[in-house]
């Protein structure tokens, strides 16, 4: 055996394990392989959305159906689904109230570019759930974040948005910056960019209030845009007092504070903001907010709304550059009402929290038993195992904690045994439909894999 270790595992043992699991996957899904090959010529990179090429298996499984917390492919393989569309189906696949709302609205039309009767109730429920805001509906959280940034620039007259190194706010161009040797730089690897992204953004490390204060002191920051917890990297929790410090610094500097809860809606009813009493000027949430129907919402306080109306009234006539034709369509509004009133309830979150605690404790016990230099992080219903010691403090540490070779092998190994987790960062979600037996199976399968890797 090689003496070189990756996340505590001998490199050649990991390579042999990965090869075995890849072969096992390919052998068990011949129909999916054939179907993917047949359609590949018609799609860029062989898939209908290029992110799908990032899954670590030899080829993609072709999905036949999903319901609750299970997903079935055309080869007849049934999986306990803890990925749940990478949060899009966090409340389970096709929750009954949402499916019913879709059927009912489909008979009345799909899009009008005019409000339906559900609009008033959707707005009321948004303010009741997330706090009083003046809301707008978008189709994705990327769009919602983009519009929030535009409003912040319009009302402050400042050009820059402050984001955190390693952050995730969808594919908003304005946030595609990173820190390199203490300086903000355009993120490497961006495709088709023709301008210096640092003209409109500055990056700081998460949990570094002194760095935030120094950036704000330049006087050119319109808004701080942040997730309450760093996600989509390796989860990084805020230090005690960090969010209170951001609020205070933003207020003193005349910058807005935008909270993006698209992933941290797992925290509890109303997201991390409501659970922990945060006070943003603007608020963004997407993915599962309408039960899986492509929908995002963004809102602002009355004070910011008044400033926006003033700026909007003063601009020259013409297109504002915000909004899309299909946003706020009646299907989105019907699904918002169904989700906020019948799916996203205190009882739902209590079930999810209980299951996620069971999962987190079980995975932590397995890691400890095998002496793996790893750790587990949980935010409400969201759980991640991280193949490095922890806790992590910022995006730089999160980037170094990633172990792609280990993560991809574990992902395929778990999938082969019947548990699907998110492919990018070992993320698992417990939905209202997730059963205790599914959680226990995932823990047992994780134990079996670590038994092989740390033997």
mmCIF file of N, CA, C and O in Angstrom, residues 25 31 37 274 305:
data_model
loop_
_atom_site.group_PDB
_atom_site.id
_atom_site.type_symbol
_atom_site.label_atom_id
_atom_site.label_comp_id
_atom_site.label_asym_id
_atom_site.label_seq_id
_atom_site.Cartn_x
_atom_site.Cartn_y
_atom_site.Cartn_z
ATOM 1 N N UNK A 25 -21.350 0.512 -10.841
ATOM 2 C CA UNK A 25 -22.413 1.413 -11.291
ATOM 3 C C UNK A 25 -22.751 1.150 -12.753
ATOM 4 O O UNK A 25 -23.925 1.010 -13.127
ATOM 5 N N UNK A 31 -29.528 0.243 -19.283
ATOM 6 C CA UNK A 31 -30.550 1.008 -20.007
ATOM 7 C C UNK A 31 -30.241 2.496 -19.979
ATOM 8 O O UNK A 31 -30.382 3.202 -20.986
ATOM 9 N N UNK A 37 -26.456 7.602 -24.351
ATOM 10 C CA UNK A 37 -25.673 7.575 -25.583
ATOM 11 C C UNK A 37 -26.543 7.933 -26.790
ATOM 12 O O UNK A 37 -26.113 8.667 -27.683
ATOM 13 N N UNK A 274 -35.110 34.153 10.232
ATOM 14 C CA UNK A 274 -36.160 34.172 11.251
ATOM 15 C C UNK A 274 -35.731 33.398 12.490
ATOM 16 O O UNK A 274 -35.960 33.851 13.621
ATOM 17 N N UNK A 305 -37.841 50.044 -0.102
ATOM 18 C CA UNK A 305 -38.845 50.155 -1.163
ATOM 19 C C UNK A 305 -39.125 51.615 -1.508
ATOM 20 O O UNK A 305 -39.259 51.972 -2.691
#
